[in-house]
């Protein structure tokens, strides 16, 4: 039997629908509150065209802009983008510095659009280690958008899931040492509250582009019951249509959260 989305469309047929048709379908059912994306494949996109990797990252910025617009269009509450991981520092130095300035420039350039769309920017990740001018530039946009009430765009920047958990463990250990918390009383809520994402709901859907079947140290605690959607599309080619397709697919699933 062909798997069907809740609206009755066989999943295979979703690939034949246009962006506007998919948008209509996605609007027929509740949309997830929080979508997280591992944006992968910029390098391969460029290499396949005989271009330098940075050209792929530039196109990746355009795809990120399109994803934010589509996210606001469909009414997501949170969109988390994995922009730079704690492991990305091991890339060649020139690629790292290009990526840093590209991300900061992109965020700053997008400020008017973020304001017009009522988008609030949040950043998760380790602030230390990020060059100061880059950090200041990003902080300015976080500050300027803090009172916006629409989509929250969460940029994971210098982020690592294990790093985040380590920080949380250390913070809890300090509370235990201070006698504020008994080890046996530490709850899941305490761990969640010690993460960068303390006031952000766990992602409902995690999208990964470029076909890799791994989670790459992203939101390790938070994705315990998150639905996954992996597409072979490389990130620079990912558009609103792909996002809506993932959402319609998600809407057709039954989430069990470990139950039956
Ligand atoms: C993966 O491509 C992408 C990244 C390393 C993250 C950088 C993302 C962007 C520049 C997109 C823009 C984001 C924002 C928030 C403005 P890759 O280099 O790992 O590709 P590869 O696996 O093909 O080498």
mmCIF file of N, CA and C and ligand atoms in Angstrom, residues 39-45 53 57 60-61 64 81-84 88 91 95 99 102-103 106-107 155 210 235, ligand 1:
data_model
loop_
_atom_site.group_PDB
_atom_site.id
_atom_site.type_symbol
_atom_site.label_atom_id
_atom_site.label_comp_id
_atom_site.label_asym_id
_atom_site.label_seq_id
_atom_site.Cartn_x
_atom_site.Cartn_y
_atom_site.Cartn_z
ATOM 1 N N UNK A 39 21.835 22.267 7.013
ATOM 2 C CA UNK A 39 21.995 22.751 5.635
ATOM 3 C C UNK A 39 23.300 22.179 5.092
ATOM 4 N N UNK A 40 23.213 21.107 4.315
ATOM 5 C CA UNK A 40 24.435 20.440 3.884
ATOM 6 C C UNK A 40 24.520 20.423 2.355
ATOM 7 N N UNK A 41 25.730 20.474 1.841
ATOM 8 C CA UNK A 41 25.929 20.284 0.410
ATOM 9 C C UNK A 41 26.381 21.525 -0.355
ATOM 10 N N UNK A 42 26.690 22.602 0.357
ATOM 11 C CA UNK A 42 27.155 23.817 -0.341
ATOM 12 C C UNK A 42 28.433 23.540 -1.133
ATOM 13 N N UNK A 43 29.353 22.842 -0.478
ATOM 14 C CA UNK A 43 30.650 22.554 -1.098
ATOM 15 C C UNK A 43 30.473 21.727 -2.366
ATOM 16 N N UNK A 44 29.665 20.653 -2.252
ATOM 17 C CA UNK A 44 29.444 19.782 -3.415
ATOM 18 C C UNK A 44 28.737 20.529 -4.550
ATOM 19 N N UNK A 45 27.818 21.387 -4.169
ATOM 20 C CA UNK A 45 27.092 22.172 -5.191
ATOM 21 C C UNK A 45 28.095 22.978 -6.017
ATOM 22 N N UNK A 53 34.461 26.575 -3.261
ATOM 23 C CA UNK A 53 33.458 26.217 -2.252
ATOM 24 C C UNK A 53 32.678 27.425 -1.748
ATOM 25 N N UNK A 57 28.656 28.411 -0.611
ATOM 26 C CA UNK A 57 28.170 29.027 0.634
ATOM 27 C C UNK A 57 27.344 30.276 0.316
ATOM 28 N N UNK A 60 24.180 29.201 -0.662
ATOM 29 C CA UNK A 60 23.543 28.672 0.552
ATOM 30 C C UNK A 60 22.860 29.769 1.348
ATOM 31 N N UNK A 61 23.467 30.947 1.349
ATOM 32 C CA UNK A 61 22.849 32.080 2.048
ATOM 33 C C UNK A 61 21.502 32.411 1.392
ATOM 34 N N UNK A 64 18.990 29.999 2.490
ATOM 35 C CA UNK A 64 18.570 30.249 3.884
ATOM 36 C C UNK A 64 17.520 31.359 3.909
ATOM 37 N N UNK A 81 18.506 26.907 12.073
ATOM 38 C CA UNK A 81 19.438 26.597 10.986
ATOM 39 C C UNK A 81 20.831 26.340 11.566
ATOM 40 N N UNK A 82 21.418 25.224 11.134
ATOM 41 C CA UNK A 82 22.764 24.860 11.625
ATOM 42 C C UNK A 82 23.780 25.576 10.734
ATOM 43 N N UNK A 83 24.241 26.736 11.177
ATOM 44 C CA UNK A 83 25.068 27.580 10.323
ATOM 45 C C UNK A 83 26.563 27.286 10.462
ATOM 46 N N UNK A 84 26.992 26.966 11.684
ATOM 47 C CA UNK A 84 28.428 26.719 11.876
ATOM 48 C C UNK A 84 28.588 25.850 13.120
ATOM 49 N N UNK A 88 33.305 22.685 12.560
ATOM 50 C CA UNK A 88 33.647 23.399 11.321
ATOM 51 C C UNK A 88 34.961 24.178 11.418
ATOM 52 N N UNK A 91 37.987 23.119 9.268
ATOM 53 C CA UNK A 91 38.089 23.358 7.812
ATOM 54 C C UNK A 91 39.275 24.282 7.529
ATOM 55 N N UNK A 95 38.544 29.103 4.377
ATOM 56 C CA UNK A 95 37.109 28.801 4.267
ATOM 57 C C UNK A 95 36.385 29.228 5.548
ATOM 58 N N UNK A 99 33.489 31.952 5.698
ATOM 59 C CA UNK A 99 32.165 31.557 6.210
ATOM 60 C C UNK A 99 31.699 32.503 7.303
ATOM 61 N N UNK A 102 30.811 35.839 5.797
ATOM 62 C CA UNK A 102 29.615 35.665 4.957
ATOM 63 C C UNK A 102 28.356 35.598 5.834
ATOM 64 N N UNK A 103 28.450 34.841 6.923
ATOM 65 C CA UNK A 103 27.285 34.676 7.798
ATOM 66 C C UNK A 103 26.929 35.996 8.475
ATOM 67 N N UNK A 106 25.518 38.377 5.889
ATOM 68 C CA UNK A 106 24.188 37.954 5.452
ATOM 69 C C UNK A 106 23.152 38.354 6.490
ATOM 70 N N UNK A 107 23.471 38.108 7.766
ATOM 71 C CA UNK A 107 22.515 38.404 8.836
ATOM 72 C C UNK A 107 22.253 39.910 8.879
ATOM 73 N N UNK A 155 19.688 30.677 14.964
ATOM 74 C CA UNK A 155 20.887 30.346 14.209
ATOM 75 C C UNK A 155 21.862 29.616 15.128
ATOM 76 N N UNK A 210 21.253 17.087 1.143
ATOM 77 C CA UNK A 210 22.407 16.439 0.522
ATOM 78 C C UNK A 210 22.521 14.940 0.820
ATOM 79 N N UNK A 235 21.913 21.832 -0.409
ATOM 80 C CA UNK A 235 21.305 22.995 0.244
ATOM 81 C C UNK A 235 21.061 24.193 -0.697
HETATM 82 C C1 LIG B 1 27.195 22.919 4.494
HETATM 83 O O1 LIG B 1 27.849 22.852 3.287
HETATM 84 C C2 LIG B 1 26.930 24.241 5.037
HETATM 85 C C3 LIG B 1 27.644 24.871 6.040
HETATM 86 C C4 LIG B 1 29.009 24.566 6.471
HETATM 87 C C5 LIG B 1 27.017 25.928 6.803
HETATM 88 C C6 LIG B 1 27.057 27.285 6.161
HETATM 89 C C7 LIG B 1 25.724 27.628 5.720
HETATM 90 C C8 LIG B 1 25.460 28.645 4.922
HETATM 91 C C9 LIG B 1 26.516 29.553 4.417
HETATM 92 C C10 LIG B 1 24.045 28.890 4.583
HETATM 93 C C11 LIG B 1 23.566 30.204 5.113
HETATM 94 C C12 LIG B 1 23.098 30.207 6.499
HETATM 95 C C13 LIG B 1 22.622 31.305 7.183
HETATM 96 C C14 LIG B 1 22.083 31.116 8.566
HETATM 97 C C15 LIG B 1 22.622 32.681 6.618
HETATM 98 P P1 LIG B 1 29.181 22.003 3.228
HETATM 99 O O2 LIG B 1 30.311 22.945 3.009
HETATM 100 O O3 LIG B 1 29.298 21.123 4.427
HETATM 101 O O4 LIG B 1 28.907 21.140 1.937
HETATM 102 P P2 LIG B 1 29.633 19.780 1.515
HETATM 103 O O5 LIG B 1 29.214 18.747 2.511
HETATM 104 O O6 LIG B 1 29.098 19.530 0.150
HETATM 105 O O7 LIG B 1 31.116 20.038 1.520
#
